[in-house]
CSV table of C-alpha atoms in Angstrom, one decimal:
chain,number,residue,atom,x,y,z
R,1,VAL,CA,79.9,94.4,82.5
R,2,SER,CA,80.0,91.1,84.3
R,3,LEU,CA,78.3,92.8,87.4
R,4,LEU,CA,75.6,94.1,85.1
R,5,ALA,CA,75.1,90.7,83.5
R,6,LEU,CA,74.9,89.2,87.0
R,7,ALA,CA,72.3,91.7,88.1
R,8,SER,CA,70.3,91.1,85.0
R,9,SER,CA,70.3,87.4,85.4
R,10,SER,CA,69.1,87.6,89.1
R,11,VAL,CA,66.2,89.8,88.1
R,12,TRP,CA,65.3,87.4,85.3
R,13,ALA,CA,65.5,84.4,87.7
R,14,ALA,CA,63.2,86.3,90.2
R,15,ASP,CA,60.7,86.9,87.4
R,16,GLN,CA,60.7,83.2,86.6
R,17,CYS,CA,59.6,82.4,90.2
R,18,SER,CA,56.4,84.5,90.2
R,19,VAL,CA,53.3,85.0,88.2
R,20,ASP,CA,50.6,87.7,87.9
R,21,ILE,CA,47.1,86.4,87.6
R,22,GLN,CA,43.8,88.4,87.3
R,23,GLY,CA,40.5,87.4,88.8
R,24,THR,CA,37.7,89.3,87.0
R,25,ASP,CA,34.1,90.4,87.5
R,26,GLN,CA,33.3,87.8,84.8
R,27,MET,CA,34.4,85.1,87.2
R,28,THR,CA,37.5,84.1,85.3
R,29,PHE,CA,41.2,83.8,85.9
R,30,SER,CA,43.5,85.3,83.3
R,31,THR,CA,45.3,82.0,82.9
R,32,ASP,CA,44.4,78.4,83.4
R,33,LYS,CA,48.0,77.1,83.5
R,34,ILE,CA,51.0,78.0,85.7
R,35,LYS,CA,54.4,76.4,85.3
R,36,VAL,CA,56.8,76.6,88.2
R,37,ASN,CA,60.5,76.3,87.2
R,38,GLU,CA,62.0,73.5,89.3
R,39,ASP,CA,65.0,75.8,90.2
R,40,CYS,CA,62.6,78.1,92.1
R,41,LYS,CA,62.9,77.6,95.9
R,42,GLN,CA,59.9,79.8,96.4
R,43,PHE,CA,57.1,80.9,94.1
R,44,THR,CA,55.0,84.0,94.3
R,45,VAL,CA,51.4,84.4,92.9
R,46,ASN,CA,50.3,88.0,92.6
R,47,LEU,CA,46.5,88.1,92.4
R,48,ILE,CA,45.0,91.2,90.8
R,49,HIS,CA,41.2,92.0,90.7
R,50,PRO,CA,40.8,94.5,87.9
R,51,GLY,CA,37.0,94.6,88.3
R,52,THR,CA,34.8,97.0,90.2
R,53,LEU,CA,32.5,94.8,92.2
R,54,PRO,CA,33.1,94.5,96.0
R,55,LYS,CA,34.5,91.3,97.5
R,56,ASN,CA,31.2,90.4,99.2
R,57,VAL,CA,29.6,90.3,95.7
R,58,MET,CA,32.5,89.1,93.4
R,59,GLY,CA,35.4,88.4,95.6
R,60,HIS,CA,38.3,86.2,94.5
R,61,ASN,CA,41.2,84.4,96.1
R,62,TRP,CA,43.8,82.0,94.8
R,63,VAL,CA,44.0,78.6,96.5
R,64,LEU,CA,46.4,75.8,95.6
R,65,THR,CA,45.7,72.1,96.5
R,66,LYS,CA,46.3,68.7,95.0
R,67,LYS,CA,43.7,68.0,92.2
R,68,ASP,CA,41.9,65.4,94.3
R,69,ASP,CA,41.4,67.9,97.2
R,70,VAL,CA,39.7,70.8,95.3
R,71,GLN,CA,36.1,69.8,95.9
R,72,GLY,CA,36.5,69.1,99.6
R,73,VAL,CA,38.5,72.3,100.2
R,74,ALA,CA,35.9,74.3,98.3
R,75,THR,CA,33.0,72.7,100.1
R,76,ASP,CA,34.5,73.2,103.5
R,77,GLY,CA,35.4,76.8,102.6
R,78,ILE,CA,31.8,77.7,102.0
R,79,ALA,CA,31.0,76.8,105.6
R,80,ALA,CA,34.0,78.8,106.9
R,81,GLY,CA,32.6,82.0,105.4
R,82,MET,CA,34.0,85.3,104.1
R,83,ASP,CA,35.7,86.2,107.4
R,84,LYS,CA,38.0,83.2,106.9
R,85,ASP,CA,38.5,83.8,103.2
R,86,TYR,CA,36.2,80.8,102.4
R,87,LEU,CA,38.8,78.4,103.7
R,88,LYS,CA,38.6,76.0,106.7
R,89,GLU,CA,41.0,77.1,109.3
R,90,ASN,CA,44.4,75.3,109.3
R,91,ASP,CA,43.3,73.0,106.4
R,92,SER,CA,46.3,70.7,105.7
R,93,ARG,CA,45.1,70.1,102.2
R,94,VAL,CA,45.8,73.8,101.3
R,95,ILE,CA,49.3,74.2,100.0
R,96,ALA,CA,49.0,78.0,99.5
R,97,HIS,CA,46.3,80.7,99.3
R,98,THR,CA,45.7,84.4,99.2
R,99,LYS,CA,43.0,86.3,101.0
R,100,VAL,CA,39.8,87.2,99.3
R,101,ILE,CA,39.9,90.5,97.4
R,102,GLY,CA,37.4,92.7,95.6
R,103,GLY,CA,37.5,94.9,92.6
R,104,GLY,CA,40.5,97.2,92.4
R,105,GLU,CA,42.5,95.3,95.0
R,106,LYS,CA,45.6,93.0,94.8
R,107,THR,CA,47.3,90.6,97.1
R,108,SER,CA,50.0,87.9,96.9
R,109,VAL,CA,51.2,84.7,98.4
R,110,THR,CA,54.7,83.3,98.4
R,111,PHE,CA,55.2,79.6,99.2
R,112,ASP,CA,58.0,77.1,99.5
R,113,THR,CA,58.2,74.9,96.4
R,114,SER,CA,59.5,72.0,98.4
R,115,LYS,CA,55.8,71.4,99.2
R,116,LEU,CA,55.3,70.4,95.5
R,117,LYS,CA,56.3,67.1,93.9
R,118,LYS,CA,57.1,66.7,90.2
R,119,GLY,CA,54.4,64.6,88.5
R,120,GLU,CA,51.7,65.4,91.1
R,121,ASP,CA,48.5,67.0,89.8
R,122,TYR,CA,47.9,70.4,91.4
R,123,GLU,CA,45.0,72.7,90.8
R,124,TYR,CA,44.4,76.3,91.8
R,125,PHE,CA,40.9,77.8,92.2
R,126,CYS,CA,38.9,80.5,93.8
R,127,SER,CA,37.1,79.3,96.9
R,128,PHE,CA,34.4,82.0,96.9
R,129,PRO,CA,31.1,80.1,96.9
R,130,GLY,CA,30.3,78.8,93.4
R,131,HIS,CA,33.5,80.1,91.7
R,132,ALA,CA,35.6,76.9,91.9
R,133,ALA,CA,33.6,75.2,89.2
R,134,ILE,CA,34.9,77.6,86.5
R,135,MET,CA,37.7,79.7,88.2
R,136,LYS,CA,40.4,77.1,88.2
R,137,GLY,CA,43.7,76.0,86.5
R,138,THR,CA,46.6,73.7,86.8
R,139,LEU,CA,50.0,74.2,88.3
R,140,THR,CA,52.9,72.1,87.2
R,141,ILE,CA,56.6,71.8,88.0
R,142,ASP,CA,58.7,72.5,84.9
R,143,ASP,CA,62.3,71.7,84.1
């Protein structure tokens, strides 16, 4: 029984350190708040696009930066273009990001939570041109 309990708790802990988020054809994310448990050494974001539109029309990615860096990263990303997932190459302001996906696709990113500081304001957004204004949310470290 103790082995079963141990196995169950490790599965539960793994689930705590990841989140599924949808980016839709209506230009929305399914959640605007993500809480990362401070016990997580790594965190995984699974981005799912349940829509039908192709990525060149309604593509989405998930990009994490400090709140103050959102506008600059989004603006620089437009110039970078679709081939670079609307992100400036090697942008040090980007903590984590997925590639741009279209309807029916999914992708994920796992990042080291040591890059995050408790009390800092983090935002995630879609860097597809024009989407960052409404496709955004906050990410916080939670005890």
